[in-house]
CSV table of C-alpha atoms in Angstrom, one decimal:
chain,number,residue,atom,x,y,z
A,1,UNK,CA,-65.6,-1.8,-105.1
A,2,UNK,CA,-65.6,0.2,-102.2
A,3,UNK,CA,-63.1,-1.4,-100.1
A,4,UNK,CA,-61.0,-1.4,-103.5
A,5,UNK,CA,-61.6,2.3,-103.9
A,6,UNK,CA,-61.2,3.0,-99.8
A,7,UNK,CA,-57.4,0.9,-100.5
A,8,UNK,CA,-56.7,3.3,-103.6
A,9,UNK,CA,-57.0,6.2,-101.6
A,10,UNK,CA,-55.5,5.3,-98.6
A,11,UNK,CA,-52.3,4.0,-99.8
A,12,UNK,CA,-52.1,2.0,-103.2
A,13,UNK,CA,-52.4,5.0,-105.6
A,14,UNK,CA,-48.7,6.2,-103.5
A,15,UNK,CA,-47.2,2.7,-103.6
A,16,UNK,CA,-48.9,1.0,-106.5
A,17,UNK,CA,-45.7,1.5,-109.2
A,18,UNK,CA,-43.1,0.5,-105.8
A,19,UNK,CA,-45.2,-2.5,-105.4
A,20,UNK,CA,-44.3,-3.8,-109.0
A,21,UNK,CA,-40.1,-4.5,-108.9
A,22,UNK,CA,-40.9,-6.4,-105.1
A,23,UNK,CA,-43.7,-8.7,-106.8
A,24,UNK,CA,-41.7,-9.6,-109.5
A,25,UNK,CA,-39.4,-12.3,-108.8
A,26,UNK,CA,-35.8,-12.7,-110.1
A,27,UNK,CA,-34.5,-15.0,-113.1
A,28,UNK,CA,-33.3,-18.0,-112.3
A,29,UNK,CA,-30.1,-17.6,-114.5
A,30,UNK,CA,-28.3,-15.0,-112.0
A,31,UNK,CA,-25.3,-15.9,-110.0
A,32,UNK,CA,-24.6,-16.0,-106.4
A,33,UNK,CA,-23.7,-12.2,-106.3
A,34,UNK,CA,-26.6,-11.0,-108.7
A,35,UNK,CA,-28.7,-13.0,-106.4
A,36,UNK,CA,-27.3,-11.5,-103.2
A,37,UNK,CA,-27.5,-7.6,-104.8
A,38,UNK,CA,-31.4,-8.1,-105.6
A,39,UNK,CA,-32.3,-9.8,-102.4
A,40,UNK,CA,-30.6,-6.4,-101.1
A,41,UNK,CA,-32.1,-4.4,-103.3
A,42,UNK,CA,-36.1,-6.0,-102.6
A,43,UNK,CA,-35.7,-5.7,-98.9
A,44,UNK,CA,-34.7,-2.0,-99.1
A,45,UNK,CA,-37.4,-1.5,-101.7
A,46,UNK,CA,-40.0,-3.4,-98.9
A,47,UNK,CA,-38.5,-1.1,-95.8
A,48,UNK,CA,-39.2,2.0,-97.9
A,49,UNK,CA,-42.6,1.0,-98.7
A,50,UNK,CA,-43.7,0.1,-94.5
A,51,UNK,CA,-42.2,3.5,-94.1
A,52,UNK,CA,-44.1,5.0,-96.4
A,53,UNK,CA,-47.2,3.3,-95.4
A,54,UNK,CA,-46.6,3.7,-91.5
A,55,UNK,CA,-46.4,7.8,-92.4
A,56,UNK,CA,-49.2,7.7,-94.8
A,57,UNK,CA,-51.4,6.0,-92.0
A,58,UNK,CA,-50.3,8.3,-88.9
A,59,UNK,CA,-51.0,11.4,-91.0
A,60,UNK,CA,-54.7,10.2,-91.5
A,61,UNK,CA,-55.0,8.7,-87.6
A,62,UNK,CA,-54.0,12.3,-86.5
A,63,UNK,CA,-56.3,14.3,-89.2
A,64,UNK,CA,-58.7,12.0,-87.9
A,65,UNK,CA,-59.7,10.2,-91.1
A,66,UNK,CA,-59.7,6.9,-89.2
A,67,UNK,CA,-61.5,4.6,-91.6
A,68,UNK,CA,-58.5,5.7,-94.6
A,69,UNK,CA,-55.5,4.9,-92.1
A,70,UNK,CA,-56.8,1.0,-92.1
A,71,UNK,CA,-55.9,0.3,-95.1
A,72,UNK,CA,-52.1,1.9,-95.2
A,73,UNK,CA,-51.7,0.2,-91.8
A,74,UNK,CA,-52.7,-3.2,-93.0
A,75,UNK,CA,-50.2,-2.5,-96.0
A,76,UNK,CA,-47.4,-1.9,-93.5
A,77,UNK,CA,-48.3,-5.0,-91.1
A,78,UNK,CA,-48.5,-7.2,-94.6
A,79,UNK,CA,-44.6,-5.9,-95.6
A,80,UNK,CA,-43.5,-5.8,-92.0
A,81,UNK,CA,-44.5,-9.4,-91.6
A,82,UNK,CA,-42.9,-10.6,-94.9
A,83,UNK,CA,-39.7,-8.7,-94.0
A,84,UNK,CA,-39.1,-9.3,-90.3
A,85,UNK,CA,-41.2,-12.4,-89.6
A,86,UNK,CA,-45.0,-12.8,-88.0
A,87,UNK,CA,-43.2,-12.3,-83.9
A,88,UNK,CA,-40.9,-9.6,-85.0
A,89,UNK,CA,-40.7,-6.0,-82.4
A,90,UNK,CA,-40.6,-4.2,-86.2
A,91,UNK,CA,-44.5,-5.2,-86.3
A,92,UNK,CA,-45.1,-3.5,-83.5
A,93,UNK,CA,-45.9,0.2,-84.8
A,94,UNK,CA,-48.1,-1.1,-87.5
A,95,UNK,CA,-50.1,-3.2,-84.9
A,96,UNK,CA,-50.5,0.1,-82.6
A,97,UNK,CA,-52.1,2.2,-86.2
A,98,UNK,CA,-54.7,-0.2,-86.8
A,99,UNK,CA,-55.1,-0.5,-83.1
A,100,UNK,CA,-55.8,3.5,-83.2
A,101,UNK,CA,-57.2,3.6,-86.5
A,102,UNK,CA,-60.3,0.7,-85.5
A,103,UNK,CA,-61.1,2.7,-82.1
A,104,UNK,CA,-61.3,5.7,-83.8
A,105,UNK,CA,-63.9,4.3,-86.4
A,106,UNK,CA,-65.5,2.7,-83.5
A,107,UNK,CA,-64.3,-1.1,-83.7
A,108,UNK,CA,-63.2,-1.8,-80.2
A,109,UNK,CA,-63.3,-5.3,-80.2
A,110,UNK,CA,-60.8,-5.7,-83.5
A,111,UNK,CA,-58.8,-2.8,-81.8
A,112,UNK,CA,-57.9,-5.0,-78.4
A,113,UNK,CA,-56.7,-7.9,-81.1
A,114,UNK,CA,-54.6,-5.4,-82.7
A,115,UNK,CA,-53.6,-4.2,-78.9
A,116,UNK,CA,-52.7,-8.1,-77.9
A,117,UNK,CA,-50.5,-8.4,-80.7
A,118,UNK,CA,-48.7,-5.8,-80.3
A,119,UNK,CA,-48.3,-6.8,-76.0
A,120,UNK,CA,-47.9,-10.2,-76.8
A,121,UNK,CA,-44.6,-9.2,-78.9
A,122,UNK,CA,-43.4,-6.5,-76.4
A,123,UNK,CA,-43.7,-9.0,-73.8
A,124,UNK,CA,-41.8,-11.7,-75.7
A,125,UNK,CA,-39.3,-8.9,-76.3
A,126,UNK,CA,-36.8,-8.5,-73.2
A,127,UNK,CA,-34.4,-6.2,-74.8
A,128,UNK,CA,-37.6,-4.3,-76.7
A,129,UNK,CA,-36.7,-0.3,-76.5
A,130,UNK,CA,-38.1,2.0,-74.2
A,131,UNK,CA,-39.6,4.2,-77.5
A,132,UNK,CA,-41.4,0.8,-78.7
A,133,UNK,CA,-42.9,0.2,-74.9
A,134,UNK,CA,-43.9,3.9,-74.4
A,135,UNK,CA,-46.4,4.0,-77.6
A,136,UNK,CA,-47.9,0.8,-76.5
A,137,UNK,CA,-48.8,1.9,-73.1
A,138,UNK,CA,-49.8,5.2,-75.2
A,139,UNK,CA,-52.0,3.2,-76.9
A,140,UNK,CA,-53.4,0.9,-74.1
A,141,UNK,CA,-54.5,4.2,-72.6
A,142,UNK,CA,-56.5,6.0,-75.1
A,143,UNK,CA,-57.8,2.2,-75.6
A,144,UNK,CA,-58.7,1.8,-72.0
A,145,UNK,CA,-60.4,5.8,-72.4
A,146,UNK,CA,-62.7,4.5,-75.2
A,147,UNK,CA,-64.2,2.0,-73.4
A,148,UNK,CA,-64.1,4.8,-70.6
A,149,UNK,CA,-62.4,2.7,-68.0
A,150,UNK,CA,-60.2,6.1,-66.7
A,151,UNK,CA,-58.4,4.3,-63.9
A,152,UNK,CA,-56.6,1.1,-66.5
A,153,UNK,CA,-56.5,4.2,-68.6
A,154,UNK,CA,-54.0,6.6,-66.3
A,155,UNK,CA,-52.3,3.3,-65.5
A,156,UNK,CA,-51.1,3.4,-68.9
A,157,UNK,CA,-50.5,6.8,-69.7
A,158,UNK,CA,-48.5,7.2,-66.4
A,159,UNK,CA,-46.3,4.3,-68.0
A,160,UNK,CA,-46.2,6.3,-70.7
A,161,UNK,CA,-44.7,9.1,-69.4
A,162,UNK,CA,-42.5,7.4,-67.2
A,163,UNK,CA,-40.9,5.4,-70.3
A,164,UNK,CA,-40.8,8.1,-72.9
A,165,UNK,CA,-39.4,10.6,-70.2
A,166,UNK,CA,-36.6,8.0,-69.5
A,167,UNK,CA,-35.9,7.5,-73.1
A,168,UNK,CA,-36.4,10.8,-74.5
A,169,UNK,CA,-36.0,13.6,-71.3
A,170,UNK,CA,-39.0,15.0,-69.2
A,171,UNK,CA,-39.4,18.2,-71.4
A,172,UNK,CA,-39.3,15.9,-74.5
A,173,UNK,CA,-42.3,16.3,-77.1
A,174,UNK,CA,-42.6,12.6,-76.7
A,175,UNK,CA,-43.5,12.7,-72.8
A,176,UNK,CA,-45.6,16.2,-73.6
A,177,UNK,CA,-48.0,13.5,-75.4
A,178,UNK,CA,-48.9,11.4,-72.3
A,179,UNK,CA,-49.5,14.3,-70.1
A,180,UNK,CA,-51.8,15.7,-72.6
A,181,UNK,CA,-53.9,12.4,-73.1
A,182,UNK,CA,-54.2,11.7,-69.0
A,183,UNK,CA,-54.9,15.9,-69.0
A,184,UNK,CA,-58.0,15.2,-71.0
A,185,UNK,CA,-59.2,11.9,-68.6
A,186,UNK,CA,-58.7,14.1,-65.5
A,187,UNK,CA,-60.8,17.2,-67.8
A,188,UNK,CA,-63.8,14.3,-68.7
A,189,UNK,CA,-63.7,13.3,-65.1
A,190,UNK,CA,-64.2,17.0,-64.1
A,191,UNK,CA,-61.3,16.7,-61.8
A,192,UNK,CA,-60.4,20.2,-63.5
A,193,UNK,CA,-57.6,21.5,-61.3
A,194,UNK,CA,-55.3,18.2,-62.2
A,195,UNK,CA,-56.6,18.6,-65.7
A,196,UNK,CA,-55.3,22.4,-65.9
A,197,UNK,CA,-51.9,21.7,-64.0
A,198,UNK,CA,-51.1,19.1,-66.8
A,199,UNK,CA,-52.2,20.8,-69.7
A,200,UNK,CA,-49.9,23.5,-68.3
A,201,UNK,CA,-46.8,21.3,-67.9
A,202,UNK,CA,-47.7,20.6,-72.3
């Protein structure tokens, strides 16, 4: 009941009448074209929904409502996986929620599976985008923080920043984000002066 209830308000009570047309499968007696048009049609109806579900569980990661993003992000990596395959870069962003979502309620060791996922697909990715790698090493970082290993943990942010700058431009909101997370690391390791120049350059 709880877990039923946790699901409910996480994500099913928004996606609960989508979910109906893309569990419902097709008559048999269509043509080739009819066929073709609601293959079309379910795919965009399945897109939507990991859309919605990716958005629904970032706004609960960053009002810090970890435990209610697991659910939405489990919705999106379920969708994504049935859409794009199970080795599929479009997994990716779901992977890196519950990654977030399970350090944030305190799961670590279900976070670095999430984590190894998502790096095992990057990896197996040459031609993965620069906006894909930056939010795993993003991710890797405040990872790495949590288990308060600081040094693995600037490794990652300053990949971070070095991708999203190159993909999006130094004074980009994007890059803004890793030099706030490393600001913090420098600020817990009391290395203040580093910590102030960086939140200054946010």
């Amino acid at each position: 009941v709880d877990h039923q209830k946790a699901d409910w308000v996480s994500i099913h009570e928004r996606i609960c009448q989508l979910l109906i047309p893309i569990r419902t499968s097709l008559p048999c007696l269509l043509s080739e074209k009819e066929r073709e048009h609601g293959m079309e049609q379910l795919v965009k109806r399945q897109k939507y929904i990991i859309n919605l579900a990716c958005s629904t569980a970032e706004e609960f990661v960053l009002d810090g409502k970890h435990k209610e993003a697991i659910p939405a992000a489990l919705q999106a990596l379920r969708l994504s996986t049935e859409v794009y395959g199970s080795n599929s870069v479009q997994l990716v962003p779901a992977y890196l929620l519950l990654a977030e979502a399970s350090t944030g309620v305190g799961h670590l060791p279900q976070a670095s599976k999430y984590l190894s996922q998502a790096q095992w697909i990057v990896l197996r990715t040459p031609e993965c985008s620069g906006a894909v790698q930056y939010k795993l090493h993003r991710s890797l970082g405040l990872f790495c923080a949590a288990e308060g290993n600081f040094e693995q943990a600037l490794y990652h942010l300053a990949n971070d920043i070095y991708l999203a700058s190159s993909t999006f431009g130094l004074k980009s909101i994007e890059t803004s984000g890793g030099y706030f997370h490393m600001a913090n690391i420098f600020f817990r390791q009391n290395k203040m002066d580093i910590a102030n120049s960086l939140y200054a350059e946010v």
